[in-house]
């Protein structure tokens, strides 16, 4: 029942903000991409880099992690590393990042209770830490288009399992625009639209067109 007297123009506490979330990138590595068959791998790379740049624009803390980088999976995606050149990359032996003490300590150090996670593969390296974090009281948002599984079924079933466990599925553009949320926020307007133009496909071209035809401050 709605109490009209209590209704105000205020955002839901469920929304992501630059001050309430951290973004976790798990195992975006060559060997993991080789086995990804749930969708176009170039598109997953694009979404991952777009998400990374969104984090950079809004100064959201990030955790970068790899699994068996030197012995099996290879280095982290170079385009991702380039966005955070000074960021420490946590390498693990465990498939479940949440069973790695250094990874969990890095997450705890952010001080954030909402975790935005993307990774390869969805059915292993995303599902396992997502369910583990939820079990310990975190709210987890899974960036489905910056993640991929070995098959469409593996990816979709993993997403459904996480939803049943309490996770919230989002896309990278959704996360970016949720962080911006108001085009009057001029301090991040240009940087946000730059990310859109670089990585958001037809939407990005629409912004290019609008700014060329209407003006530099045409809303995204």
mmCIF file of C-alpha atoms in Angstrom:
data_model
loop_
_atom_site.group_PDB
_atom_site.id
_atom_site.type_symbol
_atom_site.label_atom_id
_atom_site.label_comp_id
_atom_site.label_asym_id
_atom_site.label_seq_id
_atom_site.Cartn_x
_atom_site.Cartn_y
_atom_site.Cartn_z
ATOM 1 C CA UNK A 1 0.000 0.000 0.000
ATOM 2 C CA UNK A 2 1.430 3.362 -1.034
ATOM 3 C CA UNK A 3 1.459 6.107 1.579
ATOM 4 C CA UNK A 4 1.159 9.185 -0.647
ATOM 5 C CA UNK A 5 2.424 11.414 2.160
ATOM 6 C CA UNK A 6 5.726 9.513 2.129
ATOM 7 C CA UNK A 7 6.298 9.661 -1.642
ATOM 8 C CA UNK A 8 9.282 11.831 -2.610
ATOM 9 C CA UNK A 9 11.443 12.415 -5.681
ATOM 10 C CA UNK A 10 14.252 10.189 -4.431
ATOM 11 C CA UNK A 11 16.091 7.199 -5.944
ATOM 12 C CA UNK A 12 15.663 3.645 -4.685
ATOM 13 C CA UNK A 13 18.423 2.383 -2.390
ATOM 14 C CA UNK A 14 18.631 -0.600 -4.737
ATOM 15 C CA UNK A 15 20.239 1.556 -7.427
ATOM 16 C CA UNK A 16 23.970 1.487 -8.041
ATOM 17 C CA UNK A 17 25.846 4.684 -7.230
ATOM 18 C CA UNK A 18 29.543 5.571 -7.426
ATOM 19 C CA UNK A 19 29.643 5.466 -3.627
ATOM 20 C CA UNK A 20 27.921 2.174 -2.888
ATOM 21 C CA UNK A 21 29.444 -0.409 -5.227
ATOM 22 C CA UNK A 22 32.665 -2.076 -6.314
ATOM 23 C CA UNK A 23 33.259 -3.772 -9.667
ATOM 24 C CA UNK A 24 34.960 -7.171 -9.858
ATOM 25 C CA UNK A 25 36.547 -8.506 -13.044
ATOM 26 C CA UNK A 26 37.211 -12.239 -12.845
ATOM 27 C CA UNK A 27 39.312 -14.237 -15.303
ATOM 28 C CA UNK A 28 39.056 -12.254 -18.529
ATOM 29 C CA UNK A 29 42.015 -14.204 -19.945
ATOM 30 C CA UNK A 30 42.974 -15.752 -23.308
ATOM 31 C CA UNK A 31 42.423 -19.403 -22.393
ATOM 32 C CA UNK A 32 39.031 -18.576 -20.919
ATOM 33 C CA UNK A 33 38.037 -16.659 -24.058
ATOM 34 C CA UNK A 34 39.144 -19.600 -26.230
ATOM 35 C CA UNK A 35 36.545 -21.781 -24.521
ATOM 36 C CA UNK A 36 33.750 -19.202 -24.526
ATOM 37 C CA UNK A 37 30.911 -20.187 -26.834
ATOM 38 C CA UNK A 38 27.845 -18.469 -25.411
ATOM 39 C CA UNK A 39 28.117 -15.378 -27.561
ATOM 40 C CA UNK A 40 30.368 -13.284 -29.757
ATOM 41 C CA UNK A 41 33.705 -12.997 -27.991
ATOM 42 C CA UNK A 42 34.506 -9.620 -29.523
ATOM 43 C CA UNK A 43 31.237 -8.308 -28.111
ATOM 44 C CA UNK A 44 32.118 -9.661 -24.665
ATOM 45 C CA UNK A 45 35.505 -7.930 -24.846
ATOM 46 C CA UNK A 46 33.823 -4.684 -25.862
ATOM 47 C CA UNK A 47 31.337 -4.918 -22.994
ATOM 48 C CA UNK A 48 34.099 -5.718 -20.509
ATOM 49 C CA UNK A 49 36.169 -2.703 -21.541
ATOM 50 C CA UNK A 50 33.072 -0.501 -21.534
ATOM 51 C CA UNK A 51 32.317 -1.602 -17.978
ATOM 52 C CA UNK A 52 35.917 -0.954 -16.963
ATOM 53 C CA UNK A 53 35.807 2.557 -18.380
ATOM 54 C CA UNK A 54 32.521 3.171 -16.551
ATOM 55 C CA UNK A 55 34.281 2.279 -13.302
ATOM 56 C CA UNK A 56 37.115 4.655 -14.153
ATOM 57 C CA UNK A 57 34.772 7.533 -15.012
ATOM 58 C CA UNK A 58 33.001 7.315 -11.672
ATOM 59 C CA UNK A 59 36.046 6.318 -9.612
ATOM 60 C CA UNK A 60 34.373 3.091 -8.520
ATOM 61 C CA UNK A 61 36.843 0.730 -6.815
ATOM 62 C CA UNK A 62 37.697 -2.361 -8.844
ATOM 63 C CA UNK A 63 39.215 -5.748 -8.163
ATOM 64 C CA UNK A 64 41.015 -7.502 -11.013
ATOM 65 C CA UNK A 65 41.633 -11.223 -10.738
ATOM 66 C CA UNK A 66 43.035 -14.040 -12.861
ATOM 67 C CA UNK A 67 43.310 -17.786 -12.424
ATOM 68 C CA UNK A 68 46.535 -19.684 -13.164
ATOM 69 C CA UNK A 69 47.807 -16.815 -15.302
ATOM 70 C CA UNK A 70 51.331 -18.181 -15.737
ATOM 71 C CA UNK A 71 50.588 -21.887 -15.944
ATOM 72 C CA UNK A 72 47.403 -22.114 -17.998
ATOM 73 C CA UNK A 73 45.060 -19.191 -18.658
ATOM 74 C CA UNK A 74 47.430 -16.424 -19.731
ATOM 75 C CA UNK A 75 47.494 -12.743 -18.764
ATOM 76 C CA UNK A 76 44.499 -10.566 -18.121
ATOM 77 C CA UNK A 77 42.824 -9.002 -21.166
ATOM 78 C CA UNK A 78 45.285 -6.287 -22.280
ATOM 79 C CA UNK A 79 42.522 -3.768 -22.990
ATOM 80 C CA UNK A 80 41.264 -4.246 -19.438
ATOM 81 C CA UNK A 81 44.735 -3.870 -17.944
ATOM 82 C CA UNK A 82 45.220 -0.676 -19.965
ATOM 83 C CA UNK A 83 42.221 0.939 -18.253
ATOM 84 C CA UNK A 84 43.797 0.309 -14.834
ATOM 85 C CA UNK A 85 47.573 0.373 -15.442
ATOM 86 C CA UNK A 86 48.440 0.730 -11.744
ATOM 87 C CA UNK A 87 45.932 -1.817 -10.442
ATOM 88 C CA UNK A 88 47.267 -4.952 -8.760
ATOM 89 C CA UNK A 89 46.012 -8.144 -10.399
ATOM 90 C CA UNK A 90 45.231 -10.954 -7.972
ATOM 91 C CA UNK A 91 46.145 -14.347 -9.401
ATOM 92 C CA UNK A 92 44.583 -17.441 -7.874
ATOM 93 C CA UNK A 93 44.614 -21.211 -8.047
ATOM 94 C CA UNK A 94 40.978 -21.574 -6.986
ATOM 95 C CA UNK A 95 38.144 -21.522 -9.504
ATOM 96 C CA UNK A 96 36.015 -19.845 -6.845
ATOM 97 C CA UNK A 97 37.586 -16.436 -6.289
ATOM 98 C CA UNK A 98 35.742 -16.195 -2.977
ATOM 99 C CA UNK A 99 37.921 -19.016 -1.626
ATOM 100 C CA UNK A 100 41.036 -16.925 -2.238
ATOM 101 C CA UNK A 101 42.006 -14.879 0.810
ATOM 102 C CA UNK A 102 43.736 -12.099 -1.139
ATOM 103 C CA UNK A 103 40.693 -11.646 -3.387
ATOM 104 C CA UNK A 104 38.252 -11.471 -0.488
ATOM 105 C CA UNK A 105 40.491 -9.058 1.407
ATOM 106 C CA UNK A 106 40.628 -6.824 -1.667
ATOM 107 C CA UNK A 107 36.832 -6.825 -1.861
ATOM 108 C CA UNK A 108 36.533 -6.069 1.840
ATOM 109 C CA UNK A 109 39.020 -3.217 1.484
ATOM 110 C CA UNK A 110 36.646 -1.414 -0.885
ATOM 111 C CA UNK A 111 34.151 -1.059 1.944
ATOM 112 C CA UNK A 112 31.278 -1.527 -0.509
ATOM 113 C CA UNK A 113 28.242 -3.755 0.081
ATOM 114 C CA UNK A 114 27.072 -3.897 -3.535
ATOM 115 C CA UNK A 115 29.300 -5.929 -5.844
ATOM 116 C CA UNK A 116 29.114 -5.725 -9.628
ATOM 117 C CA UNK A 117 30.773 -8.785 -11.139
ATOM 118 C CA UNK A 118 31.716 -9.923 -14.636
ATOM 119 C CA UNK A 119 33.881 -12.799 -15.727
ATOM 120 C CA UNK A 120 34.623 -15.983 -17.630
ATOM 121 C CA UNK A 121 33.154 -18.487 -17.427
ATOM 122 C CA UNK A 122 29.707 -17.560 -16.192
ATOM 123 C CA UNK A 123 28.948 -21.075 -14.973
ATOM 124 C CA UNK A 124 32.110 -21.369 -12.895
ATOM 125 C CA UNK A 125 34.146 -18.270 -12.146
ATOM 126 C CA UNK A 126 31.098 -15.992 -11.911
ATOM 127 C CA UNK A 127 28.559 -18.299 -10.271
ATOM 128 C CA UNK A 128 30.838 -19.485 -7.488
ATOM 129 C CA UNK A 129 31.930 -16.117 -6.039
ATOM 130 C CA UNK A 130 28.486 -14.628 -6.663
ATOM 131 C CA UNK A 131 26.691 -17.231 -4.566
ATOM 132 C CA UNK A 132 29.467 -17.161 -1.969
ATOM 133 C CA UNK A 133 29.283 -13.357 -1.611
ATOM 134 C CA UNK A 134 25.495 -13.410 -1.372
ATOM 135 C CA UNK A 135 25.736 -16.030 1.384
ATOM 136 C CA UNK A 136 27.875 -13.567 3.354
ATOM 137 C CA UNK A 137 25.451 -10.674 3.006
ATOM 138 C CA UNK A 138 26.572 -8.855 -0.145
ATOM 139 C CA UNK A 139 24.231 -7.638 -2.862
ATOM 140 C CA UNK A 140 25.552 -8.872 -6.183
ATOM 141 C CA UNK A 141 24.840 -7.517 -9.675
ATOM 142 C CA UNK A 142 26.020 -9.742 -12.521
ATOM 143 C CA UNK A 143 26.990 -8.033 -15.782
ATOM 144 C CA UNK A 144 25.747 -10.666 -18.193
ATOM 145 C CA UNK A 145 27.089 -9.188 -21.429
ATOM 146 C CA UNK A 146 30.601 -8.790 -19.989
ATOM 147 C CA UNK A 147 30.525 -12.473 -19.024
ATOM 148 C CA UNK A 148 30.451 -15.639 -21.083
ATOM 149 C CA UNK A 149 30.112 -19.394 -20.733
ATOM 150 C CA UNK A 150 31.215 -22.400 -22.768
ATOM 151 C CA UNK A 151 27.785 -22.602 -24.433
ATOM 152 C CA UNK A 152 24.576 -20.554 -24.572
ATOM 153 C CA UNK A 153 22.942 -23.044 -22.218
ATOM 154 C CA UNK A 154 25.814 -22.918 -19.742
ATOM 155 C CA UNK A 155 25.677 -19.118 -19.631
ATOM 156 C CA UNK A 156 21.891 -18.894 -19.374
ATOM 157 C CA UNK A 157 21.559 -21.630 -16.768
ATOM 158 C CA UNK A 158 24.290 -19.967 -14.716
ATOM 159 C CA UNK A 159 22.492 -16.622 -14.876
ATOM 160 C CA UNK A 160 19.247 -18.296 -13.821
ATOM 161 C CA UNK A 161 20.979 -20.059 -10.936
ATOM 162 C CA UNK A 162 22.408 -16.752 -9.716
ATOM 163 C CA UNK A 163 19.041 -15.028 -10.009
ATOM 164 C CA UNK A 164 17.468 -17.802 -7.947
ATOM 165 C CA UNK A 165 20.240 -17.255 -5.410
ATOM 166 C CA UNK A 166 19.451 -13.531 -5.172
ATOM 167 C CA UNK A 167 21.745 -11.946 -7.772
ATOM 168 C CA UNK A 168 20.547 -9.149 -10.048
ATOM 169 C CA UNK A 169 21.376 -9.352 -13.776
ATOM 170 C CA UNK A 170 22.447 -6.138 -15.519
ATOM 171 C CA UNK A 171 24.264 -5.091 -18.675
ATOM 172 C CA UNK A 172 27.306 -2.856 -18.888
ATOM 173 C CA UNK A 173 25.396 0.071 -20.434
ATOM 174 C CA UNK A 174 22.754 -0.282 -17.737
ATOM 175 C CA UNK A 175 25.465 -0.051 -15.072
ATOM 176 C CA UNK A 176 27.076 2.975 -16.757
ATOM 177 C CA UNK A 177 23.818 4.910 -17.044
ATOM 178 C CA UNK A 178 22.725 3.940 -13.547
ATOM 179 C CA UNK A 179 25.924 5.478 -12.226
ATOM 180 C CA UNK A 180 25.340 8.667 -14.251
ATOM 181 C CA UNK A 181 21.541 8.702 -13.787
ATOM 182 C CA UNK A 182 21.132 12.428 -14.474
ATOM 183 C CA UNK A 183 22.419 14.206 -17.573
ATOM 184 C CA UNK A 184 22.641 17.389 -15.491
ATOM 185 C CA UNK A 185 25.637 15.855 -13.683
ATOM 186 C CA UNK A 186 28.083 17.817 -15.771
ATOM 187 C CA UNK A 187 31.214 16.570 -14.003
ATOM 188 C CA UNK A 188 30.819 13.113 -15.601
ATOM 189 C CA UNK A 189 28.645 13.973 -18.620
ATOM 190 C CA UNK A 190 31.395 14.181 -21.231
ATOM 191 C CA UNK A 191 33.278 11.140 -19.964
ATOM 192 C CA UNK A 192 30.072 9.077 -19.871
ATOM 193 C CA UNK A 193 29.087 9.998 -23.401
ATOM 194 C CA UNK A 194 32.639 9.318 -24.568
ATOM 195 C CA UNK A 195 32.359 5.750 -23.238
ATOM 196 C CA UNK A 196 28.985 5.405 -24.947
ATOM 197 C CA UNK A 197 30.426 6.604 -28.257
ATOM 198 C CA UNK A 198 33.366 4.206 -28.013
ATOM 199 C CA UNK A 199 31.590 1.053 -26.884
ATOM 200 C CA UNK A 200 27.790 1.294 -27.134
ATOM 201 C CA UNK A 201 27.377 0.512 -30.819
ATOM 202 C CA UNK A 202 24.328 2.061 -32.479
ATOM 203 C CA UNK A 203 23.479 3.958 -29.281
ATOM 204 C CA UNK A 204 26.935 5.519 -29.430
ATOM 205 C CA UNK A 205 26.425 6.506 -33.059
ATOM 206 C CA UNK A 206 23.150 8.096 -32.013
ATOM 207 C CA UNK A 207 25.001 10.243 -29.514
ATOM 208 C CA UNK A 208 27.527 11.235 -32.189
ATOM 209 C CA UNK A 209 24.673 12.230 -34.481
ATOM 210 C CA UNK A 210 22.779 14.135 -31.789
ATOM 211 C CA UNK A 211 25.850 16.090 -30.738
ATOM 212 C CA UNK A 212 26.726 16.908 -34.350
ATOM 213 C CA UNK A 213 23.206 17.971 -35.326
ATOM 214 C CA UNK A 214 21.853 19.426 -32.067
ATOM 215 C CA UNK A 215 24.876 20.414 -30.031
ATOM 216 C CA UNK A 216 27.710 19.157 -27.859
ATOM 217 C CA UNK A 217 25.446 18.854 -24.825
ATOM 218 C CA UNK A 218 22.673 16.828 -26.452
ATOM 219 C CA UNK A 219 21.580 14.305 -23.812
ATOM 220 C CA UNK A 220 22.721 10.729 -24.233
#
